[in-house]
Amino acid sequence: MRHKIVLMIGGTETLEYFSYQLKKGFEALGYKTFLFDQTMEEESAEKLYTFADPYDTILVTFNFDGIHYETSLFGADGISIWNKRKIPCVNIVVDHPFYYPELYEIIPDIFYNIYIDRYHGQYLKKFYPHIKCGPFLPLGGTSIYPDGNFPDINIRPYDIIFTGNYTPPEEFDQYIMRNGDEYADFYNEIIDDLISSPDQPDDTVIERYILKEIPDADKGQIRKTIPNMIFIDTYVRFYFRGEVVKALIDNGIKVHCVGKGWNRLCCRHPENLTYTSDVLSQGCLEALSQSKLSLNVMPWFKDGAHDRIFNSMLNGAVCLTDHSKYLDEILTPNKNVVFYDLKQLEMLPFIVHSLLSDKEHLKQIQQEAFKYASENHTWHQRARMLHEGLLKFI
């Protein structure tokens, strides 16, 4: 068993925050850790070469950070420290794998891909069967009140909050129209299919339409074609974010959004929407601790979870979320979570009114959710899952 773990910071702020949380979990398990700061690449690389012993070190990273772009980690011979010192690279991909087709073609010698949605795992095993995949690792949550002593429901200033950015779907029209009307019709047909049946994984729907147009397309062709349509994933993601928030604010329910772009949401009653931009991960947790309800719209993880769910539970905001196969397996409706249906958004205002009118029930869900998430879904638990499921064997 190896005893040292390298984690990456200094890139995407959210991923840095996850790395800091995993660091605590790994250290609690007895690992020595090193944080490679991508904003101080040369200095960090010098320290890394001292820390990273061959056959005793593992890189645990998110979205390929540290694997391909940091020139200081490659020698004059073009060989990376990971390959030269036989260091396994454990890559947790927090997006769909189809966002990274070029990177999957140039992986390190010892490489493990961790997926956060079981459909993502199926995609990888189908199109990249040579890559070691797993275990499945849902995103984890963080509490700023680990003892459960968070603000009482009755004194929280926000009724309902959403943490996440927004981009108007029409921003993606440039990609839909880039190849002319025939392609635009093809893309819009896929988008309409996903919107009308939102329980489908988008890669399987895209593949189905490719095969409808090109019946003899092989796996290699499909693998190369799907990433050219990733704008469909972002389109439907932001479409539903907007529709879910509008279903509330246009029916008289005030919603506070924490994230960029919400000033661009077209709605009938903008007076019911407030927003705060440029908030980092810690600020999102603090905002959750000030809200009675936390709205979640899954980013097309149809067999996984989002950290927004567990962050809500761990900071005392009752989570109101749409479904996924995984969430339906692990959560208990009206006990530790409240579900709504993307196909029945007209019911969402009634669900919210019902919850806000029964504070005692809210408190019961709040307490059950905190207990459940604290025991099962923190980043400390994710560190242990990685250790038990993979790290202790490599």
Short mmCIF file of C-alpha atoms in Angstrom, two decimals:
data_model
loop_
_atom_site.label_atom_id
_atom_site.label_comp_id
_atom_site.label_asym_id
_atom_site.label_seq_id
_atom_site.Cartn_x
_atom_site.Cartn_y
_atom_site.Cartn_z
CA MET A 1 0.00 0.00 0.00
CA ARG A 2 1.21 3.48 -0.86
CA HIS A 3 1.34 6.14 1.83
CA LYS A 4 1.53 9.51 0.04
CA ILE A 5 -1.12 11.38 -1.94
CA VAL A 6 -0.69 14.41 -4.22
CA LEU A 7 -3.69 16.71 -4.73
CA MET A 8 -4.03 19.68 -7.10
CA ILE A 9 -5.05 23.23 -6.17
CA GLY A 10 -4.93 26.57 -7.95
CA GLY A 11 -7.17 25.63 -10.89
CA THR A 12 -10.98 25.69 -10.86
CA GLU A 13 -12.07 27.00 -7.46
CA THR A 14 -14.69 24.32 -6.88
CA LEU A 15 -12.25 21.52 -7.63
CA GLU A 16 -9.69 23.12 -5.33
CA TYR A 17 -12.27 23.14 -2.57
CA PHE A 18 -12.96 19.44 -3.15
CA SER A 19 -9.22 18.73 -2.98
CA TYR A 20 -8.92 20.48 0.39
CA GLN A 21 -11.79 18.39 1.74
CA LEU A 22 -10.29 15.15 0.42
CA LYS A 23 -6.96 16.14 1.96
CA LYS A 24 -8.54 16.15 5.42
CA GLY A 25 -10.13 12.78 4.77
CA PHE A 26 -6.92 11.19 3.51
CA GLU A 27 -4.91 12.53 6.43
CA ALA A 28 -7.47 11.08 8.84
CA LEU A 29 -6.76 7.72 7.17
CA GLY A 30 -3.03 8.11 7.79
CA TYR A 31 -1.84 9.31 4.37
CA LYS A 32 0.75 12.04 3.96
CA THR A 33 -0.48 14.65 1.50
CA PHE A 34 1.03 17.27 -0.78
CA LEU A 35 -0.85 20.12 -2.46
CA PHE A 36 0.50 21.03 -5.89
CA ASP A 37 -0.37 24.69 -6.51
CA GLN A 38 -0.93 25.32 -10.21
CA THR A 39 -0.52 29.07 -9.66
CA MET A 40 3.04 28.44 -8.40
CA GLU A 41 3.93 25.66 -10.79
CA GLU A 42 7.73 25.78 -10.75
CA GLU A 43 8.00 26.10 -6.98
CA SER A 44 5.41 23.35 -6.43
CA ALA A 45 7.15 21.06 -8.90
CA GLU A 46 10.45 21.41 -7.08
CA LYS A 47 8.80 20.42 -3.80
CA LEU A 48 6.87 17.62 -5.48
CA TYR A 49 10.05 15.97 -6.75
CA THR A 50 11.21 15.77 -3.14
CA PHE A 51 7.87 14.50 -1.80
CA ALA A 52 6.85 11.97 -4.45
CA ASP A 53 8.71 8.74 -3.82
CA PRO A 54 8.50 6.08 -6.53
CA TYR A 55 6.07 3.26 -5.69
CA ASP A 56 4.80 5.08 -2.57
CA THR A 57 2.82 7.98 -4.06
CA ILE A 58 -0.56 8.43 -5.76
CA LEU A 59 -1.96 11.44 -7.61
CA VAL A 60 -5.65 12.03 -6.87
CA THR A 61 -6.93 14.76 -9.15
CA PHE A 62 -10.08 16.18 -10.72
CA ASN A 63 -10.71 16.62 -14.44
CA PHE A 64 -7.14 15.78 -15.48
CA ASP A 65 -5.50 18.60 -13.48
CA GLY A 66 -1.78 17.94 -13.24
CA ILE A 67 -1.73 15.27 -15.88
CA HIS A 68 -1.28 17.10 -19.19
CA TYR A 69 -0.88 20.86 -19.01
CA GLU A 70 1.79 21.47 -16.36
CA THR A 71 5.08 21.63 -18.27
CA SER A 72 7.10 21.60 -15.05
CA LEU A 73 5.96 18.02 -14.46
CA PHE A 74 7.58 16.80 -17.67
CA GLY A 75 11.30 16.23 -18.11
CA ALA A 76 13.42 17.23 -21.09
CA ASP A 77 12.69 13.80 -22.51
CA GLY A 78 8.95 14.53 -22.51
CA ILE A 79 8.23 11.94 -19.82
CA SER A 80 6.08 13.03 -16.88
CA ILE A 81 6.99 12.55 -13.23
CA TRP A 82 3.99 10.23 -12.97
CA ASN A 83 5.33 7.87 -15.62
CA LYS A 84 8.98 8.17 -14.61
CA ARG A 85 8.29 7.36 -10.97
CA LYS A 86 5.49 4.85 -11.59
CA ILE A 87 2.92 7.02 -9.79
CA PRO A 88 -0.72 6.01 -10.35
CA CYS A 89 -2.98 8.86 -11.49
CA VAL A 90 -6.50 8.63 -10.09
CA ASN A 91 -8.66 11.03 -12.07
CA ILE A 92 -12.10 11.97 -10.72
CA VAL A 93 -14.13 13.36 -13.62
CA VAL A 94 -16.90 15.62 -12.31
CA ASP A 95 -18.38 16.22 -15.78
CA HIS A 96 -19.51 13.82 -18.46
CA PRO A 97 -16.46 12.09 -20.04
CA PHE A 98 -17.47 13.35 -23.48
CA TYR A 99 -16.04 16.74 -22.49
CA TYR A 100 -12.50 15.28 -22.55
CA PRO A 101 -12.03 13.13 -25.70
CA GLU A 102 -8.51 14.40 -26.46
CA LEU A 103 -7.31 13.80 -22.90
CA TYR A 104 -8.49 10.20 -22.84
CA GLU A 105 -6.23 9.58 -25.83
CA ILE A 106 -3.02 10.56 -23.97
CA ILE A 107 -3.45 9.21 -20.45
CA PRO A 108 -0.49 8.37 -18.16
CA ASP A 109 0.86 4.83 -17.92
CA ILE A 110 -0.94 4.03 -14.64
CA PHE A 111 -4.35 5.67 -14.89
CA TYR A 112 -7.68 5.11 -13.16
CA ASN A 113 -10.81 7.03 -14.10
CA ILE A 114 -13.34 7.63 -11.32
CA TYR A 115 -16.86 8.48 -12.45
CA ILE A 116 -19.51 10.36 -10.46
CA ASP A 117 -22.49 8.99 -12.41
CA ARG A 118 -22.97 5.31 -13.22
CA TYR A 119 -24.11 6.17 -16.76
CA HIS A 120 -20.75 7.90 -17.22
CA GLY A 121 -19.09 4.64 -16.24
CA GLN A 122 -21.10 2.79 -18.89
CA TYR A 123 -20.04 5.35 -21.50
CA LEU A 124 -16.36 4.92 -20.62
CA LYS A 125 -16.53 1.14 -20.64
CA LYS A 126 -18.24 1.21 -24.03
CA PHE A 127 -16.06 3.75 -25.82
CA TYR A 128 -12.77 3.49 -23.86
CA PRO A 129 -12.65 -0.18 -22.81
CA HIS A 130 -8.87 -0.06 -22.34
CA ILE A 131 -9.14 2.49 -19.49
CA LYS A 132 -9.43 1.25 -15.92
CA CYS A 133 -12.67 2.66 -14.53
CA GLY A 134 -14.16 2.87 -11.07
CA PRO A 135 -15.15 2.78 -8.41
CA PHE A 136 -18.27 4.90 -8.76
CA LEU A 137 -17.78 7.92 -6.49
CA PRO A 138 -20.67 10.36 -6.07
CA LEU A 139 -19.70 13.92 -5.24
CA GLY A 140 -19.52 14.64 -1.52
CA GLY A 141 -20.73 17.43 0.72
CA THR A 142 -19.24 19.76 3.32
CA SER A 143 -20.77 21.16 6.49
CA ILE A 144 -19.75 24.42 8.11
CA TYR A 145 -21.67 23.20 11.18
CA PRO A 146 -20.33 19.63 11.60
CA ASP A 147 -21.90 19.42 15.07
CA GLY A 148 -25.32 20.14 13.55
CA ASN A 149 -25.68 23.42 15.42
CA PHE A 150 -26.76 25.40 12.35
CA PRO A 151 -29.29 28.28 12.35
CA ASP A 152 -32.85 27.31 13.22
CA ILE A 153 -35.35 27.06 10.36
CA ASN A 154 -37.41 29.91 11.77
CA ILE A 155 -34.62 32.49 11.68
CA ARG A 156 -33.29 31.73 8.21
CA PRO A 157 -33.85 34.81 6.01
CA TYR A 158 -34.33 32.97 2.69
CA ASP A 159 -37.27 30.69 1.98
CA ILE A 160 -35.61 29.01 -0.99
CA ILE A 161 -32.18 29.27 -2.56
CA PHE A 162 -30.42 27.94 -5.63
CA THR A 163 -26.63 27.81 -5.83
CA GLY A 164 -25.29 27.71 -9.39
CA ASN A 165 -24.78 29.83 -12.49
CA TYR A 166 -27.20 30.49 -15.32
CA THR A 167 -26.68 30.99 -19.05
CA PRO A 168 -29.69 31.70 -21.32
CA PRO A 169 -30.15 28.70 -23.65
CA GLU A 170 -30.22 31.00 -26.67
CA GLU A 171 -26.49 31.56 -26.07
CA PHE A 172 -26.01 28.12 -27.60
CA ASP A 173 -27.88 28.96 -30.82
CA GLN A 174 -24.54 29.85 -32.42
CA TYR A 175 -23.49 26.20 -32.07
CA ILE A 176 -26.86 24.85 -33.13
CA MET A 177 -26.84 26.98 -36.31
CA ARG A 178 -23.14 26.74 -37.15
CA ASN A 179 -23.57 24.07 -39.87
CA GLY A 180 -26.81 25.29 -41.42
CA ASP A 181 -30.49 24.47 -41.15
CA GLU A 182 -30.27 20.72 -41.72
CA TYR A 183 -27.87 20.22 -38.82
CA ALA A 184 -29.86 22.68 -36.70
CA ASP A 185 -32.98 20.59 -37.21
CA PHE A 186 -31.02 17.49 -36.18
CA TYR A 187 -29.70 19.15 -33.00
CA ASN A 188 -33.08 20.62 -32.09
CA GLU A 189 -34.71 17.21 -32.47
CA ILE A 190 -32.30 15.80 -29.89
CA ILE A 191 -32.87 18.76 -27.56
CA ASP A 192 -36.65 18.39 -27.85
CA ASP A 193 -36.37 14.67 -27.07
CA LEU A 194 -34.34 15.36 -23.91
CA ILE A 195 -36.68 18.10 -22.76
CA SER A 196 -39.80 15.98 -23.27
CA SER A 197 -38.21 12.91 -21.62
CA PRO A 198 -35.64 14.32 -19.18
CA ASP A 199 -34.91 11.02 -17.44
CA GLN A 200 -32.71 9.89 -20.36
CA PRO A 201 -28.89 10.10 -20.32
CA ASP A 202 -28.01 12.58 -23.04
CA ASP A 203 -25.16 10.53 -24.54
CA THR A 204 -27.49 7.59 -25.25
CA VAL A 205 -30.03 9.90 -26.89
CA ILE A 206 -27.34 11.53 -29.02
CA GLU A 207 -26.01 8.11 -30.02
CA ARG A 208 -29.50 6.97 -30.99
CA TYR A 209 -29.94 9.93 -33.30
CA ILE A 210 -26.49 9.42 -34.85
CA LEU A 211 -27.38 5.82 -35.65
CA LYS A 212 -30.74 6.93 -37.04
CA GLU A 213 -28.88 9.14 -39.52
CA ILE A 214 -25.87 6.84 -40.06
CA PRO A 215 -26.98 3.27 -39.31
CA ASP A 216 -23.58 1.74 -40.03
CA ALA A 217 -21.61 4.14 -37.78
CA ASP A 218 -19.16 2.16 -35.64
CA LYS A 219 -18.11 2.84 -32.04
CA GLY A 220 -15.07 4.81 -33.11
CA GLN A 221 -17.13 7.15 -35.27
CA ILE A 222 -19.73 7.59 -32.57
CA ARG A 223 -17.03 8.28 -29.95
CA LYS A 224 -15.59 11.02 -32.16
CA THR A 225 -18.98 12.52 -33.05
CA ILE A 226 -20.66 12.81 -29.63
CA PRO A 227 -18.16 15.37 -28.23
CA ASN A 228 -19.00 17.68 -31.15
CA MET A 229 -22.47 18.05 -29.61
CA ILE A 230 -21.62 18.82 -25.98
CA PHE A 231 -23.50 22.11 -26.36
CA ILE A 232 -26.66 19.99 -26.21
CA ASP A 233 -25.72 18.97 -22.65
CA THR A 234 -25.21 22.58 -21.57
CA TYR A 235 -28.33 23.73 -23.41
CA VAL A 236 -30.71 21.34 -21.64
CA ARG A 237 -28.94 21.89 -18.30
CA PHE A 238 -29.52 25.64 -18.37
CA TYR A 239 -32.93 25.32 -19.97
CA PHE A 240 -34.21 23.38 -16.98
CA ARG A 241 -32.45 25.61 -14.46
CA GLY A 242 -34.33 28.55 -15.91
CA GLU A 243 -37.65 26.73 -16.16
CA VAL A 244 -37.49 25.44 -12.58
CA VAL A 245 -36.70 28.87 -11.12
CA LYS A 246 -39.38 30.52 -13.29
CA ALA A 247 -41.95 27.96 -12.13
CA LEU A 248 -41.49 29.42 -8.65
CA ILE A 249 -40.89 33.14 -9.14
CA ASP A 250 -43.67 33.51 -11.72
CA ASN A 251 -46.05 31.98 -9.19
CA GLY A 252 -45.27 34.40 -6.39
CA ILE A 253 -42.48 32.53 -4.61
CA LYS A 254 -39.32 34.47 -3.89
CA VAL A 255 -36.09 32.68 -4.84
CA HIS A 256 -32.54 33.77 -4.07
CA CYS A 257 -29.91 32.52 -6.55
CA VAL A 258 -26.22 32.41 -5.74
CA GLY A 259 -24.28 32.47 -8.98
CA LYS A 260 -23.62 34.38 -12.17
CA GLY A 261 -26.05 35.13 -14.97
CA TRP A 262 -29.36 35.26 -13.15
CA ASN A 263 -29.88 38.90 -14.19
CA ARG A 264 -30.35 37.48 -17.69
CA LEU A 265 -33.28 35.21 -16.85
CA CYS A 266 -36.40 36.25 -18.79
CA CYS A 267 -39.45 35.87 -16.56
CA ARG A 268 -42.80 37.50 -15.88
CA HIS A 269 -42.07 38.45 -12.26
CA PRO A 270 -38.41 39.43 -11.84
CA GLU A 271 -39.33 41.14 -8.56
CA ASN A 272 -39.43 37.67 -6.98
CA LEU A 273 -35.86 36.87 -7.98
CA THR A 274 -32.83 38.06 -6.04
CA TYR A 275 -29.29 36.99 -6.71
CA THR A 276 -25.71 37.27 -5.55
CA SER A 277 -22.83 36.81 -8.00
CA ASP A 278 -19.15 35.97 -7.58
CA VAL A 279 -19.57 33.72 -4.55
CA LEU A 280 -17.01 30.98 -3.91
CA SER A 281 -17.64 27.50 -2.48
CA GLN A 282 -17.47 28.57 1.15
CA GLY A 283 -19.89 31.40 0.46
CA CYS A 284 -22.34 28.96 -1.13
CA LEU A 285 -22.27 26.83 2.03
CA GLU A 286 -22.89 29.91 4.15
CA ALA A 287 -25.82 30.89 1.92
CA LEU A 288 -27.31 27.40 2.24
CA SER A 289 -27.15 27.70 6.02
CA GLN A 290 -29.35 30.79 5.72
CA SER A 291 -32.16 29.18 3.71
CA LYS A 292 -35.09 26.99 4.68
CA LEU A 293 -35.12 25.18 1.33
CA SER A 294 -32.39 24.47 -1.21
CA LEU A 295 -33.44 23.96 -4.80
CA ASN A 296 -31.45 21.48 -6.87
CA VAL A 297 -31.67 20.89 -10.61
CA MET A 298 -29.52 17.93 -11.57
CA PRO A 299 -26.90 18.77 -14.26
CA TRP A 300 -27.96 15.76 -16.32
CA PHE A 301 -26.42 13.25 -13.89
CA LYS A 302 -29.20 10.69 -14.36
CA ASP A 303 -27.57 8.00 -12.22
CA GLY A 304 -25.51 10.04 -9.79
CA ALA A 305 -25.70 12.95 -7.38
CA HIS A 306 -24.54 16.55 -7.18
CA ASP A 307 -22.65 18.04 -4.24
CA ARG A 308 -25.41 20.67 -3.99
CA ILE A 309 -27.69 17.97 -2.54
CA PHE A 310 -25.35 16.88 0.23
CA ASN A 311 -24.15 20.44 0.92
CA SER A 312 -27.79 21.38 1.49
CA MET A 313 -28.41 18.48 3.87
CA LEU A 314 -25.21 19.16 5.79
CA ASN A 315 -26.00 22.84 6.31
CA GLY A 316 -29.63 22.55 7.34
CA ALA A 317 -31.41 23.53 4.13
CA VAL A 318 -34.08 21.01 3.16
CA CYS A 319 -33.19 19.81 -0.33
CA LEU A 320 -35.83 19.99 -3.05
CA THR A 321 -34.50 18.12 -6.07
CA ASP A 322 -35.44 16.34 -9.26
CA HIS A 323 -34.77 12.61 -9.55
CA SER A 324 -31.91 10.39 -10.60
CA LYS A 325 -31.71 6.60 -10.39
CA TYR A 326 -29.04 6.86 -7.70
CA LEU A 327 -30.93 9.46 -5.64
CA ASP A 328 -34.06 7.32 -5.78
CA GLU A 329 -32.04 4.42 -4.35
CA ILE A 330 -30.40 6.25 -1.45
CA LEU A 331 -32.88 8.93 -0.34
CA THR A 332 -36.28 8.65 1.32
CA PRO A 333 -38.92 11.11 0.04
CA ASN A 334 -40.30 13.47 2.69
CA LYS A 335 -37.97 12.00 5.29
CA ASN A 336 -34.54 13.32 4.28
CA VAL A 337 -35.33 14.93 0.91
CA VAL A 338 -38.24 16.26 -1.13
CA PHE A 339 -38.51 15.34 -4.81
CA TYR A 340 -40.19 17.13 -7.70
CA ASP A 341 -40.63 16.02 -11.31
CA LEU A 342 -39.15 17.93 -14.25
CA LYS A 343 -42.17 16.81 -16.28
CA GLN A 344 -44.59 18.31 -13.75
CA LEU A 345 -43.14 21.70 -12.92
CA GLU A 346 -46.65 23.10 -12.49
CA MET A 347 -46.72 21.18 -9.18
CA LEU A 348 -43.54 22.78 -7.85
CA PRO A 349 -45.16 25.91 -6.32
CA PHE A 350 -47.65 23.71 -4.44
CA ILE A 351 -44.82 21.57 -3.06
CA VAL A 352 -42.94 24.66 -1.86
CA HIS A 353 -46.02 26.26 -0.29
CA SER A 354 -46.81 23.01 1.52
CA LEU A 355 -43.27 22.73 2.90
CA LEU A 356 -43.05 26.34 4.05
CA SER A 357 -46.43 26.12 5.78
CA ASP A 358 -45.32 23.24 8.03
CA LYS A 359 -42.14 24.27 9.85
CA GLU A 360 -42.23 21.26 12.16
CA HIS A 361 -42.14 18.89 9.22
CA LEU A 362 -39.31 20.94 7.73
CA LYS A 363 -37.33 20.58 10.95
CA GLN A 364 -37.85 16.82 10.95
CA ILE A 365 -36.58 16.53 7.38
CA GLN A 366 -33.70 18.87 8.22
CA GLN A 367 -32.54 16.74 11.15
CA GLU A 368 -32.94 13.43 9.32
CA ALA A 369 -31.09 14.76 6.29
CA PHE A 370 -28.19 16.09 8.35
CA LYS A 371 -27.80 12.80 10.19
CA TYR A 372 -27.94 10.75 7.02
CA ALA A 373 -25.53 12.94 5.01
CA SER A 374 -23.10 13.27 7.93
CA GLU A 375 -22.85 9.50 8.18
CA ASN A 376 -22.69 8.74 4.47
CA HIS A 377 -21.96 11.61 2.11
CA THR A 378 -19.17 13.92 3.26
CA TRP A 379 -15.84 14.22 1.45
CA HIS A 380 -14.32 12.34 4.41
CA GLN A 381 -16.51 9.38 3.47
CA ARG A 382 -15.49 9.79 -0.17
CA ALA A 383 -11.82 9.62 0.85
CA ARG A 384 -12.55 6.40 2.69
CA MET A 385 -14.48 5.01 -0.30
CA LEU A 386 -11.51 5.73 -2.55
CA HIS A 387 -9.14 4.13 -0.06
CA GLU A 388 -11.24 1.00 0.41
CA GLY A 389 -12.27 0.66 -3.22
CA LEU A 390 -8.99 1.44 -4.98
CA LEU A 391 -6.07 3.22 -3.29
CA LYS A 392 -5.09 0.46 -0.86
CA PHE A 393 -4.75 -1.96 -3.77
CA ILE A 394 -2.44 0.08 -6.05
#
